[in-house]
Coordinates of C-alpha atoms in Angstrom, one line a residue:
Chain A
M3 CA 31.0 -261.1 -116.1
T4 CA 34.6 -262.0 -115.3
D5 CA 35.7 -260.5 -117.9
M6 CA 34.5 -257.1 -116.1
M7 CA 36.5 -257.8 -113.1
S8 CA 39.7 -258.3 -114.6
P9 CA 41.9 -255.5 -114.5
T10 CA 41.7 -255.1 -118.7
V11 CA 40.8 -251.9 -120.3
S12 CA 38.9 -253.6 -123.2
F13 CA 35.7 -255.1 -123.5
V14 CA 34.1 -256.4 -126.1
R15 CA 30.3 -257.9 -125.3
P16 CA 30.0 -260.9 -127.2
T17 CA 26.2 -261.4 -126.9
V18 CA 22.7 -259.5 -126.2
I19 CA 21.4 -259.5 -123.0
E20 CA 17.6 -260.5 -123.6
Q21 CA 15.2 -258.5 -121.9
K22 CA 13.3 -260.0 -118.4
T23 CA 10.6 -259.3 -116.3
P24 CA 11.1 -257.3 -113.3
P25 CA 12.1 -259.2 -110.6
F26 CA 8.8 -257.9 -108.0
R27 CA 5.3 -258.1 -108.5
T28 CA 4.4 -254.4 -109.1
S29 CA 0.4 -254.7 -109.1
G30 CA -2.0 -255.7 -106.8
P31 CA -4.7 -254.5 -104.2
L32 CA -2.4 -254.9 -101.2
L33 CA 0.4 -253.1 -103.3
W34 CA -2.0 -250.6 -104.1
A35 CA -3.1 -249.9 -100.6
R36 CA 0.6 -249.8 -99.3
E37 CA 1.7 -247.3 -102.0
N38 CA -1.3 -245.0 -101.9
L39 CA -2.5 -245.3 -98.4
F40 CA -0.2 -246.2 -96.3
S41 CA 3.2 -244.7 -97.8
S42 CA 4.2 -242.5 -95.1
P43 CA 3.0 -241.9 -91.2
L44 CA 1.4 -238.7 -92.4
N45 CA -0.3 -241.1 -95.2
M46 CA -1.5 -243.3 -92.6
I47 CA -2.8 -241.1 -90.1
L48 CA -4.7 -239.3 -93.2
T49 CA -6.0 -242.5 -94.5
L50 CA -7.7 -243.4 -90.9
L51 CA -8.9 -240.0 -90.2
S52 CA -10.8 -240.5 -93.8
I53 CA -12.2 -244.0 -92.5
G54 CA -13.1 -242.8 -89.9
A55 CA -15.0 -239.8 -91.1
V56 CA -16.8 -241.7 -93.9
W57 CA -17.9 -244.1 -90.9
W58 CA -19.0 -241.1 -89.1
V59 CA -21.2 -239.7 -91.5
V60 CA -22.4 -242.4 -94.1
P61 CA -24.7 -244.3 -91.9
G62 CA -26.3 -241.2 -91.2
M63 CA -27.0 -240.2 -94.6
V64 CA -28.1 -243.9 -95.3
Q65 CA -30.5 -243.6 -92.7
F66 CA -31.9 -239.9 -93.6
M67 CA -31.9 -240.9 -97.3
L68 CA -33.0 -244.2 -97.9
I69 CA -34.2 -245.9 -94.8
D70 CA -36.4 -243.4 -92.9
A71 CA -37.2 -241.6 -96.4
V72 CA -40.8 -241.6 -97.5
W73 CA -40.9 -242.1 -101.2
S74 CA -44.7 -240.9 -102.0
A75 CA -46.8 -238.0 -101.1
T76 CA -49.7 -235.9 -101.7
S77 CA -49.1 -233.4 -99.2
S78 CA -46.5 -232.5 -96.1
K79 CA -48.9 -234.5 -94.0
D80 CA -47.8 -237.5 -95.5
C81 CA -44.1 -236.9 -94.7
L82 CA -44.9 -236.5 -90.7
A83 CA -43.9 -239.0 -88.3
D84 CA -47.0 -239.2 -86.6
V85 CA -48.6 -240.1 -89.8
V86 CA -46.0 -242.4 -91.1
K87 CA -45.7 -244.3 -87.7
H88 CA -41.5 -244.0 -87.6
P89 CA -39.2 -241.2 -87.8
V90 CA -39.2 -239.4 -90.9
G91 CA -35.9 -238.6 -93.1
A92 CA -36.1 -237.2 -96.5
C93 CA -39.7 -236.6 -98.1
W94 CA -38.8 -237.5 -101.8
G95 CA -42.5 -237.7 -102.0
F96 CA -42.3 -233.8 -102.5
I97 CA -39.8 -234.7 -105.5
T98 CA -41.7 -237.1 -107.2
A99 CA -45.1 -235.1 -107.1
R100 CA -43.8 -231.8 -108.0
F101 CA -41.4 -233.4 -110.6
G102 CA -43.2 -232.1 -113.5
Y103 CA -43.0 -228.6 -112.7
L104 CA -39.2 -229.3 -111.4
V105 CA -38.4 -230.3 -115.2
Y106 CA -41.0 -228.3 -117.4
G107 CA -42.3 -225.3 -115.2
Q108 CA -45.4 -223.8 -116.5
Y109 CA -44.7 -225.7 -119.8
P110 CA -48.6 -226.9 -121.2
D111 CA -48.8 -230.2 -120.3
A112 CA -49.9 -231.5 -123.9
E113 CA -46.9 -229.9 -125.2
R114 CA -44.3 -231.6 -122.5
W115 CA -43.0 -234.3 -125.2
R116 CA -41.3 -231.5 -127.1
V117 CA -38.8 -230.3 -124.1
D118 CA -38.6 -234.2 -123.8
L119 CA -37.7 -234.6 -127.4
F120 CA -35.7 -231.4 -127.1
F121 CA -33.6 -232.9 -124.3
A122 CA -33.2 -236.3 -126.2
L123 CA -31.4 -234.4 -129.2
E124 CA -29.2 -232.3 -126.4
A125 CA -27.6 -235.8 -125.5
F126 CA -28.0 -237.5 -128.3
G127 CA -25.7 -234.0 -129.8
I128 CA -23.3 -234.1 -126.8
F129 CA -22.5 -237.6 -126.9
W130 CA -21.5 -237.4 -131.1
I131 CA -19.0 -234.8 -129.7
L132 CA -17.6 -236.4 -127.0
W133 CA -17.6 -240.1 -127.4
R134 CA -14.0 -240.2 -128.6
K135 CA -14.4 -242.8 -131.5
A136 CA -17.7 -241.7 -133.0
P137 CA -17.6 -241.5 -136.5
F138 CA -18.4 -238.4 -138.8
K139 CA -17.2 -236.0 -135.9
I140 CA -17.3 -232.7 -138.3
S141 CA -21.2 -233.3 -138.9
G142 CA -21.2 -234.2 -135.2
F143 CA -20.0 -230.2 -134.3
A144 CA -22.0 -229.0 -137.4
Y145 CA -25.2 -230.7 -135.8
F146 CA -24.3 -229.5 -131.9
F147 CA -23.5 -225.7 -133.0
L148 CA -25.7 -225.3 -136.0
V149 CA -28.4 -227.6 -136.7
F150 CA -29.6 -228.6 -133.2
P151 CA -29.9 -224.9 -131.9
V152 CA -32.4 -224.2 -135.0
V153 CA -34.0 -227.3 -134.2
G154 CA -34.3 -226.9 -130.7
F155 CA -35.4 -223.0 -130.7
I156 CA -38.5 -224.2 -132.9
L157 CA -39.4 -227.3 -130.9
L158 CA -39.5 -225.6 -127.4
S159 CA -41.1 -221.9 -128.7
G160 CA -43.2 -223.7 -131.5
M161 CA -44.0 -222.2 -134.9
A162 CA -47.3 -222.4 -136.3
S163 CA -47.1 -223.2 -139.5
I164 CA -46.2 -226.3 -138.9
G165 CA -48.5 -227.2 -136.1
L166 CA -46.4 -226.6 -133.3
P167 CA -48.5 -223.8 -131.1
T168 CA -46.0 -221.2 -129.6
V169 CA -45.5 -221.6 -125.8
Q170 CA -44.3 -218.2 -124.5
T171 CA -41.1 -218.4 -122.6
H172 CA -42.4 -217.0 -119.4
Y173 CA -44.3 -220.3 -119.2
W174 CA -40.9 -222.4 -119.8
G175 CA -39.3 -223.1 -116.4
G176 CA -37.1 -225.9 -114.0
F177 CA -34.7 -227.8 -115.3
L178 CA -35.5 -226.7 -119.0
V179 CA -34.4 -223.3 -118.3
T180 CA -31.2 -224.4 -117.1
I181 CA -30.5 -226.6 -119.3
V182 CA -31.6 -223.6 -122.4
I183 CA -29.3 -221.3 -120.6
S184 CA -26.4 -222.9 -119.8
T185 CA -26.6 -224.7 -123.6
V186 CA -26.9 -221.2 -125.2
G187 CA -23.9 -220.1 -122.9
I188 CA -21.8 -222.6 -124.2
V189 CA -22.9 -223.1 -128.1
A190 CA -22.4 -219.4 -127.9
S191 CA -19.3 -218.9 -125.5
L192 CA -16.9 -220.9 -127.6
P193 CA -17.4 -219.7 -131.0
I194 CA -17.3 -215.9 -129.6
G195 CA -14.6 -216.9 -127.2
I196 CA -12.4 -218.0 -130.1
L197 CA -12.9 -215.1 -132.2
L198 CA -12.5 -212.8 -129.2
A199 CA -9.0 -214.3 -128.2
L200 CA -8.1 -214.5 -132.0
G201 CA -8.6 -210.9 -131.9
R202 CA -6.8 -210.1 -128.6
R203 CA -3.5 -211.5 -130.2
S204 CA -4.4 -210.4 -133.7
S205 CA -2.1 -207.7 -135.3
M206 CA -4.8 -205.7 -136.4
P207 CA -5.1 -202.6 -133.8
I208 CA -8.9 -202.4 -134.2
A209 CA -9.8 -206.0 -133.7
R210 CA -7.4 -206.1 -130.5
L211 CA -9.1 -203.1 -129.2
V212 CA -12.5 -204.1 -129.3
S213 CA -11.6 -207.9 -128.0
V214 CA -9.6 -206.2 -124.8
V215 CA -12.1 -203.8 -124.2
M216 CA -15.1 -206.7 -124.5
I217 CA -13.2 -209.0 -122.5
E218 CA -11.8 -206.9 -119.8
F219 CA -15.2 -205.2 -119.3
V220 CA -17.1 -208.4 -119.1
R221 CA -14.5 -209.8 -116.7
G222 CA -14.5 -207.0 -114.7
V223 CA -18.0 -207.0 -113.4
P224 CA -20.1 -209.9 -111.8
L225 CA -22.7 -211.7 -113.9
I226 CA -25.8 -210.4 -111.4
T227 CA -24.7 -207.2 -112.8
I228 CA -24.8 -208.0 -116.3
L229 CA -28.0 -210.1 -116.0
F230 CA -29.4 -206.6 -113.7
M231 CA -28.2 -204.5 -117.1
A232 CA -30.1 -206.8 -119.6
N233 CA -33.0 -207.1 -117.6
V234 CA -33.7 -204.0 -115.8
M235 CA -31.4 -201.3 -117.4
F236 CA -31.6 -202.1 -120.9
P237 CA -35.8 -201.5 -121.2
L238 CA -35.4 -198.2 -120.1
F239 CA -32.9 -197.4 -122.9
V240 CA -34.9 -198.9 -125.9
P241 CA -38.9 -197.7 -127.0
E242 CA -41.6 -199.1 -125.7
G243 CA -43.0 -202.2 -128.1
W244 CA -39.1 -203.0 -129.1
R245 CA -38.5 -205.3 -126.5
P246 CA -36.7 -208.4 -127.0
D247 CA -38.2 -211.1 -124.8
S248 CA -36.8 -211.0 -121.3
L249 CA -35.2 -214.8 -121.4
L250 CA -33.6 -213.9 -124.9
R251 CA -32.0 -210.9 -123.1
V252 CA -30.3 -212.9 -120.1
L253 CA -29.6 -215.5 -122.8
V254 CA -27.3 -212.6 -124.8
G255 CA -25.9 -211.6 -121.5
V256 CA -24.7 -215.1 -120.0
G257 CA -23.5 -215.8 -123.7
F258 CA -21.2 -212.9 -123.9
F259 CA -20.2 -213.3 -120.3
S260 CA -18.9 -216.4 -120.7
A261 CA -17.6 -215.7 -124.1
A262 CA -15.5 -213.5 -122.4
Y263 CA -14.1 -216.3 -120.2
M264 CA -14.1 -218.4 -122.6
A265 CA -11.7 -216.4 -124.6
E266 CA -9.0 -216.0 -121.8
A267 CA -9.1 -219.8 -121.9
V268 CA -8.3 -220.2 -125.8
R269 CA -5.9 -217.4 -125.7
G270 CA -3.8 -219.9 -123.1
G271 CA -3.9 -222.6 -125.5
L272 CA -2.7 -220.0 -128.3
Q273 CA 0.0 -219.1 -126.5
A274 CA 1.2 -222.5 -125.8
I275 CA 1.1 -223.2 -129.4
P276 CA 5.2 -222.7 -130.6
R277 CA 6.3 -220.2 -133.0
G278 CA 7.5 -222.7 -135.4
Q279 CA 3.8 -224.1 -136.0
Y280 CA 2.7 -220.4 -137.7
E281 CA 6.3 -220.6 -139.4
A282 CA 5.6 -223.8 -140.7
A283 CA 2.0 -222.9 -141.7
Q284 CA 2.9 -219.2 -143.1
A285 CA 6.2 -220.8 -145.2
L286 CA 3.5 -223.5 -146.6
G287 CA 1.2 -220.6 -148.1
L288 CA -1.6 -221.1 -145.7
G289 CA -3.8 -218.2 -145.3
Y290 CA -4.8 -216.4 -141.7
W291 CA -7.6 -218.3 -141.2
Q292 CA -6.5 -221.8 -142.8
M293 CA -3.5 -221.6 -140.5
M294 CA -6.0 -220.8 -137.7
I295 CA -8.1 -223.4 -138.7
K296 CA -6.6 -226.4 -139.4
I297 CA -3.2 -226.0 -137.2
I298 CA -3.4 -223.6 -134.6
L299 CA -6.6 -224.4 -133.2
P300 CA -6.5 -227.7 -133.0
Q301 CA -4.1 -227.9 -131.0
A302 CA -4.5 -225.1 -128.9
L303 CA -8.1 -226.1 -127.8
K304 CA -7.1 -229.6 -127.4
I305 CA -4.4 -228.2 -124.8
V306 CA -7.5 -226.2 -122.9
I307 CA -10.1 -228.9 -122.9
P308 CA -10.1 -229.1 -119.1
N309 CA -10.3 -225.1 -118.7
I310 CA -12.7 -224.7 -121.5
V311 CA -15.2 -227.6 -119.5
N312 CA -14.1 -225.9 -116.2
N313 CA -15.9 -222.9 -117.5
F314 CA -19.0 -225.0 -118.5
I315 CA -19.2 -226.3 -114.8
G316 CA -18.5 -222.7 -113.9
L317 CA -21.5 -221.7 -116.5
F318 CA -23.9 -224.5 -115.5
K319 CA -24.0 -223.3 -111.6
D320 CA -24.2 -220.1 -112.3
T321 CA -27.6 -220.5 -114.1
T322 CA -28.7 -220.1 -111.0
L323 CA -28.6 -216.6 -110.8
V324 CA -30.8 -215.8 -113.2
A325 CA -33.7 -216.4 -110.5
I326 CA -33.0 -213.1 -109.2
V327 CA -33.8 -211.1 -112.4
G328 CA -37.0 -213.5 -112.0
I329 CA -36.8 -216.3 -114.3
F330 CA -37.7 -220.1 -112.9
D331 CA -34.8 -222.1 -113.3
F332 CA -34.7 -225.4 -111.7
L333 CA -33.6 -224.0 -108.3
R334 CA -36.1 -221.2 -108.2
T335 CA -38.9 -223.7 -109.1
I336 CA -37.9 -226.0 -106.1
Q337 CA -38.6 -222.6 -103.9
A338 CA -41.5 -222.2 -105.5
S339 CA -42.6 -225.6 -104.9
L340 CA -41.7 -225.6 -101.3
A341 CA -43.7 -222.2 -100.9
D342 CA -46.9 -224.0 -102.0
P343 CA -48.8 -224.2 -98.5
N344 CA -50.2 -227.8 -99.5
W345 CA -45.9 -228.8 -99.0
R346 CA -45.0 -226.3 -96.4
S347 CA -43.4 -227.9 -93.9
S348 CA -40.1 -227.8 -92.0
Q349 CA -38.8 -231.3 -93.4
M350 CA -39.4 -230.1 -96.7
P351 CA -36.5 -228.1 -97.7
L352 CA -34.0 -230.7 -96.6
A353 CA -35.3 -233.0 -99.3
A354 CA -35.7 -230.1 -102.1
Y355 CA -32.4 -229.1 -101.4
L356 CA -30.7 -232.5 -101.2
F357 CA -32.0 -233.4 -104.7
A358 CA -31.2 -229.8 -106.1
A359 CA -27.7 -230.5 -104.9
L360 CA -27.4 -234.0 -106.2
V361 CA -28.7 -233.0 -109.6
Y362 CA -26.2 -230.1 -109.7
F363 CA -23.4 -232.5 -108.5
I364 CA -24.1 -235.3 -111.5
F365 CA -23.9 -232.6 -114.2
C366 CA -21.0 -231.0 -112.7
Y367 CA -19.1 -234.3 -111.7
G368 CA -19.9 -235.9 -115.2
M369 CA -18.4 -232.9 -117.1
A370 CA -15.1 -232.9 -114.3
R371 CA -15.0 -236.6 -115.3
Y372 CA -14.5 -235.9 -119.0
A373 CA -12.1 -233.2 -118.5
I374 CA -10.1 -235.2 -116.2
S375 CA -10.0 -238.3 -119.0
V376 CA -9.2 -235.8 -122.0
E377 CA -6.5 -234.6 -119.3
R378 CA -5.3 -238.3 -118.9
R379 CA -5.3 -239.0 -122.7
L380 CA -3.3 -235.7 -123.6
A381 CA -0.9 -236.7 -120.8
T382 CA 0.1 -240.0 -122.0
G383 CA 2.5 -238.5 -124.5
N384 CA 0.2 -240.2 -127.8
R385 CA -0.5 -236.8 -129.0
H386 CA -3.5 -237.5 -130.8
Chain B
M4 CA -5.7 -246.0 -161.2
S5 CA -5.7 -243.8 -164.4
S6 CA -6.7 -240.6 -162.2
S7 CA -3.5 -241.3 -160.0
H8 CA -1.5 -241.6 -162.8
S9 CA -2.4 -238.3 -163.8
A10 CA -1.8 -236.9 -160.6
L11 CA 1.6 -238.1 -161.1
S12 CA 2.5 -236.9 -164.6
A13 CA 1.2 -233.5 -163.8
L14 CA 3.3 -233.3 -160.9
R15 CA 6.4 -231.4 -162.2
P16 CA 9.1 -229.8 -160.5
G17 CA 8.7 -225.7 -160.1
V18 CA 10.5 -224.1 -162.8
L19 CA 11.8 -220.8 -162.1
T20 CA 10.7 -218.4 -164.8
N21 CA 13.9 -216.1 -164.6
E22 CA 17.4 -216.5 -164.4
K23 CA 17.9 -214.7 -161.6
A24 CA 15.7 -217.0 -158.8
I25 CA 16.9 -214.3 -155.6
E26 CA 17.8 -211.0 -156.0
I27 CA 18.5 -209.0 -152.8
T28 CA 19.6 -204.9 -153.4
G29 CA 20.7 -203.1 -150.4
M30 CA 18.6 -204.7 -147.9
N31 CA 19.1 -204.0 -143.9
K32 CA 16.8 -204.8 -141.3
W33 CA 16.5 -203.9 -137.3
F34 CA 15.2 -206.0 -134.7
G35 CA 14.3 -203.0 -132.5
A36 CA 17.5 -201.0 -132.3
F37 CA 20.0 -203.7 -132.9
H38 CA 21.1 -203.8 -137.1
V39 CA 20.5 -207.4 -137.3
L40 CA 21.3 -207.3 -141.4
R41 CA 23.7 -204.9 -142.8
D42 CA 23.8 -203.5 -146.8
V43 CA 23.5 -207.6 -148.0
N44 CA 23.6 -208.2 -151.6
L45 CA 22.5 -211.5 -152.8
L46 CA 21.9 -212.6 -156.2
V47 CA 21.2 -216.2 -156.4
K48 CA 20.3 -217.8 -160.3
R49 CA 18.3 -220.6 -161.3
G50 CA 19.8 -224.0 -160.4
E51 CA 22.5 -222.4 -157.8
R52 CA 23.1 -224.0 -154.8
V53 CA 24.2 -221.5 -151.9
V54 CA 25.5 -222.4 -148.6
I55 CA 25.5 -219.7 -146.0
C56 CA 27.5 -220.0 -142.7
G57 CA 29.0 -217.9 -140.0
P58 CA 28.7 -217.7 -136.4
S59 CA 25.6 -218.2 -134.8
G60 CA 24.2 -214.5 -134.2
S61 CA 25.4 -213.4 -137.6
G62 CA 22.2 -213.0 -139.4
K63 CA 22.2 -215.9 -141.7
S64 CA 18.9 -217.2 -140.3
T65 CA 17.0 -214.2 -140.3
L66 CA 18.6 -213.4 -143.7
I67 CA 16.7 -216.6 -145.5
R68 CA 13.7 -216.2 -143.4
C69 CA 13.5 -212.7 -145.1
I70 CA 12.9 -214.1 -148.6
N71 CA 9.7 -215.6 -147.5
R72 CA 8.6 -212.8 -145.5
L73 CA 8.7 -215.0 -142.2
E74 CA 11.0 -211.7 -141.4
E75 CA 10.2 -208.2 -142.6
H76 CA 13.1 -206.4 -144.1
Q77 CA 12.9 -202.6 -143.2
Q78 CA 15.5 -201.4 -146.3
G79 CA 16.1 -202.5 -149.7
S80 CA 14.5 -204.8 -152.0
I81 CA 14.1 -208.6 -152.3
I82 CA 13.0 -210.0 -155.4
V83 CA 12.1 -213.7 -156.0
D84 CA 11.4 -215.1 -159.4
G85 CA 10.7 -211.5 -160.5
T86 CA 8.2 -210.4 -157.9
E87 CA 9.4 -208.1 -155.3
L88 CA 8.4 -208.6 -151.9
T89 CA 6.2 -205.7 -150.7
A90 CA 3.5 -205.2 -147.8
D91 CA 1.4 -206.8 -150.5
V92 CA 0.0 -210.0 -148.8
K93 CA -1.0 -211.4 -152.2
K94 CA 2.1 -211.5 -153.5
I95 CA 3.8 -212.6 -149.9
D96 CA 1.7 -215.7 -150.3
E97 CA 2.5 -216.0 -154.2
I98 CA 6.1 -216.7 -153.0
R99 CA 5.5 -218.4 -150.0
R100 CA 3.8 -221.0 -152.8
D101 CA 6.9 -221.0 -154.6
V102 CA 9.5 -221.1 -152.1
G103 CA 9.7 -224.0 -149.6
M104 CA 11.6 -224.0 -146.3
V105 CA 12.9 -226.8 -143.8
F106 CA 13.0 -225.7 -140.3
Q107 CA 16.3 -226.6 -137.3
H108 CA 13.2 -227.9 -135.4
F109 CA 10.9 -229.6 -138.0
N110 CA 7.9 -227.6 -137.3
L111 CA 5.7 -230.8 -138.4
F112 CA 1.8 -230.4 -137.0
P113 CA 2.0 -233.0 -134.5
H114 CA -1.9 -233.3 -134.7
L115 CA -1.8 -234.6 -138.3
T116 CA -0.7 -237.9 -139.4
I117 CA 2.6 -237.6 -141.8
L118 CA 0.5 -238.1 -145.1
E119 CA -1.9 -235.2 -143.6
N120 CA 1.0 -233.2 -143.1
L121 CA 1.9 -234.0 -146.6
T122 CA -1.1 -233.0 -147.9
L123 CA -2.4 -229.9 -146.4
A124 CA -1.1 -227.3 -148.2
P125 CA -1.4 -229.1 -151.9
I126 CA -5.1 -229.3 -150.6
W127 CA -6.0 -226.3 -148.8
V128 CA -3.3 -223.9 -150.7
K129 CA -3.8 -225.3 -154.1
K130 CA -7.1 -227.2 -154.2
M131 CA -5.7 -229.9 -155.5
P132 CA -8.3 -233.3 -155.3
K133 CA -7.6 -235.3 -151.8
K134 CA -6.8 -238.2 -154.2
D135 CA -3.9 -236.5 -156.2
A136 CA -2.5 -234.7 -153.1
D137 CA -2.1 -238.2 -151.2
E138 CA -0.7 -239.7 -154.7
I139 CA 1.8 -237.2 -154.8
A140 CA 2.4 -237.1 -150.9
M141 CA 3.1 -240.8 -151.4
H142 CA 5.7 -240.0 -154.2
Y143 CA 7.6 -237.8 -151.8
L144 CA 7.7 -240.0 -149.1
R145 CA 8.8 -242.9 -151.4
R146 CA 11.8 -240.5 -152.5
V147 CA 12.7 -239.5 -149.1
K148 CA 12.6 -243.3 -148.0
I149 CA 9.9 -243.9 -145.2
P150 CA 6.7 -244.3 -147.2
E151 CA 5.9 -246.9 -144.7
Q152 CA 5.3 -244.4 -141.9
A153 CA 2.7 -242.5 -143.8
D154 CA 0.1 -243.3 -141.2
K155 CA 2.1 -242.7 -138.3
Y156 CA 2.0 -239.1 -136.0
P157 CA 5.2 -236.9 -136.4
G158 CA 5.9 -237.9 -132.6
Q159 CA 6.4 -241.5 -133.4
L160 CA 9.4 -240.7 -135.7
S161 CA 12.6 -239.9 -135.1
G162 CA 14.4 -236.6 -135.6
G163 CA 16.0 -237.8 -138.9
Q164 CA 12.7 -239.0 -140.2
Q165 CA 10.8 -236.1 -139.4
Q166 CA 13.3 -233.7 -141.0
R167 CA 12.8 -236.1 -144.0
V168 CA 9.2 -235.5 -143.8
A169 CA 9.5 -231.7 -143.5
I170 CA 11.5 -232.2 -146.8
A171 CA 8.8 -233.9 -148.3
R172 CA 6.2 -231.6 -147.3
S173 CA 8.2 -228.9 -148.7
L174 CA 8.1 -231.0 -152.2
C175 CA 4.7 -231.7 -152.2
M176 CA 3.9 -228.0 -152.9
S177 CA 6.5 -228.1 -156.0
P178 CA 8.8 -225.4 -154.8
K179 CA 11.0 -223.8 -157.3
I180 CA 13.6 -222.5 -154.7
M181 CA 14.4 -224.8 -151.5
L182 CA 15.0 -222.8 -148.1
F183 CA 17.2 -224.6 -145.6
D184 CA 17.9 -223.1 -142.0
E185 CA 20.0 -225.4 -140.2
P186 CA 18.3 -228.2 -141.1
T187 CA 20.7 -230.5 -139.4
S188 CA 21.4 -228.8 -136.1
A189 CA 18.9 -230.2 -133.8
L190 CA 19.5 -234.0 -134.8
D191 CA 21.6 -236.6 -133.3
P192 CA 24.5 -237.3 -134.8
E193 CA 23.5 -240.5 -136.1
M194 CA 20.5 -239.1 -138.1
V195 CA 22.3 -236.4 -140.0
K196 CA 23.5 -237.9 -143.0
E197 CA 20.0 -239.4 -144.0
V198 CA 18.6 -236.1 -144.1
L199 CA 22.1 -234.6 -145.7
D200 CA 21.7 -237.3 -148.5
T201 CA 18.0 -236.2 -149.4
M202 CA 19.3 -232.8 -149.3
V203 CA 22.5 -233.9 -152.0
T204 CA 19.9 -235.7 -154.6
L205 CA 17.7 -232.7 -154.0
A206 CA 20.7 -230.3 -155.4
Q207 CA 21.8 -233.2 -157.9
E208 CA 18.5 -232.9 -159.5
G209 CA 18.9 -229.0 -160.1
M210 CA 16.9 -227.7 -157.3
T211 CA 17.4 -223.7 -156.6
M212 CA 18.4 -224.5 -153.0
I213 CA 20.0 -221.8 -149.6
C214 CA 21.1 -223.4 -147.1
V215 CA 21.8 -222.2 -144.2
T216 CA 24.4 -225.0 -142.3
H217 CA 27.4 -225.8 -140.6
E218 CA 27.9 -228.9 -142.5
M219 CA 31.0 -228.3 -144.3
G220 CA 31.0 -231.8 -146.1
F221 CA 27.8 -230.9 -148.0
A222 CA 29.1 -227.7 -149.0
R223 CA 32.1 -229.0 -150.8
Q224 CA 29.8 -231.9 -152.3
V225 CA 27.1 -229.6 -153.2
A226 CA 27.7 -225.7 -153.0
S227 CA 28.2 -223.7 -156.2
R228 CA 29.0 -220.6 -153.9
V229 CA 29.4 -220.2 -150.1
I230 CA 28.8 -216.9 -148.2
F231 CA 30.0 -216.3 -144.9
M232 CA 28.1 -213.8 -142.8
D233 CA 29.5 -212.3 -139.8
Q234 CA 27.8 -209.3 -137.3
G235 CA 25.0 -209.0 -140.3
Q236 CA 27.2 -208.5 -143.3
V237 CA 28.0 -210.5 -146.1
V238 CA 32.1 -211.0 -145.8
E239 CA 33.2 -213.6 -148.4
V240 CA 31.7 -215.0 -151.1
N241 CA 33.3 -217.7 -152.9
T242 CA 33.0 -221.1 -154.7
P243 CA 34.0 -224.3 -151.7
D244 CA 36.7 -225.3 -153.1
E245 CA 38.6 -221.6 -153.1
F246 CA 36.4 -221.1 -149.8
F247 CA 37.7 -223.8 -147.8
K248 CA 41.4 -224.0 -149.3
N249 CA 42.4 -220.1 -149.5
P250 CA 39.7 -218.2 -147.5
Q251 CA 40.5 -214.3 -147.6
H252 CA 39.2 -212.6 -145.0
E253 CA 40.7 -212.9 -141.5
R254 CA 37.3 -213.5 -139.8
T255 CA 36.6 -216.3 -142.1
K256 CA 39.7 -217.7 -141.7
L257 CA 39.7 -218.0 -137.7
F258 CA 35.4 -219.0 -138.1
L259 CA 37.4 -222.3 -140.7
S260 CA 40.1 -223.0 -138.0
Q261 CA 37.7 -223.7 -135.2
I262 CA 35.0 -225.5 -137.0
L263 CA 37.7 -227.5 -139.0
H264 CA 39.9 -229.0 -136.3

């Protein structure tokens, strides 16, 4: 050190300086609180306000949803304060009593195991795809995008030749329909959306024109319009007896709707890939599809996973719109149950809609958390 | 073991069937209204090492990018090993398979491991069994002296290592001709040598090469000819000795006085 002090110009370090640990503790709950909650006067005020808000809302919620709640009931009478002898909060008994209808709609009781199996197969496929360290990833995608849709369709609508009685789609309802519509939307929109995005960036004028018209048309009208067109106008133009199933028409509409939005998300990813990647692939002699499938799309899709999941969340919530064309999705079955004279009471909708909100929240929040974890993983720089 | 031997013994460097590796005649190219390449004539013979230099914007990169059709020329002809480059996609693919290219910014595929970067084209373009492709990839990784990095991702390697991987990636396709587009310009000074050494070895083995580079030491050491370009034209062509000692054109003299201090 004294060398540095002396006025000499030349300096050669004789030894290597070893790494040392930093002098301050950089972790611990107190430090976390100081950095995240009380880092500035404004943050302090916000923190205190938030604590106040929680204090103000949570006890009432707990009282209503848990303490004063009625857990089993056979009709709205069981949820009257006079009957249960204490102030009544949420009447969960309504949900438990109508649970089967909310999940399966009017799907025949004896066949409901098929719906359960369908749910299980879907959950299995989703975990296979989303769980990062799962083995045989490619097979997972093949399963979810090829095998599962076919098996799921046969399972739900039946096939007489293998002993599964046919169940017409107008018996389907409740959560089943919500899941079917959002799954079809997701499964169809990703491949179609990718094709549309590639078409829009293609050098072939026709492919570009078709893609642009398709994307811009769909993005230019609300989903409700498409659903009305599918369910009300479409039958006017096709001959009697050649009318596809009403649920199928809605599924096609939803599929194209979400595909257009997916295309725009994917296009964003394609634009983010540097030109050098295309050139390196071309210089190696890869053809267009090889280049896209092996080099460009894996990178582009990875970038836009958060946007894609965002679209899925939007799609999942938009499925409630099918109620207006007469399809009994989850929310619609809740409304229908509320109209049941046996359950008519001013108390009932509170619990019913709380339950609906909770179910939608769990699914959407789950998807959002997954998107955030992917985003974090990509941000840490280990570009894999 | 026996099959891995066969993969390597089947491996032979690409051999040009024609004496004329690349023949460019009266070639013109425009970017919009800008005349970027003007009446370029160039004959590269089998085994020749041509260095192209010149100020930035002189069209050197564009010229070699035309040779594997990353850029399209509008007039004149480019014949690569007897095959003329036209809009025919099959011919373009054929030529690209035979012509390797190394870029200034490496352009490795960041989502694939080093080994996967090397085996991708042999497996998908040449339909080579994966085992053979792996064997050949490891062979070239040893040649560029980084076999231990095979399972890493490009982002984990230094610039010099990445560029050597890029060279190995091209070599895995057994190219007949190698194009280098300023391969050392994006490298830290300490890493230039390791890449140049790889290129020198390649040149000494008789690879037909065209290098856009400002590494005059490299040009002196391996080039058969040096081409100087300015404003989209070939201004001077000469042997490296003559080029450096006795430049003819005024523009060449000025350029050399700027870069050789």
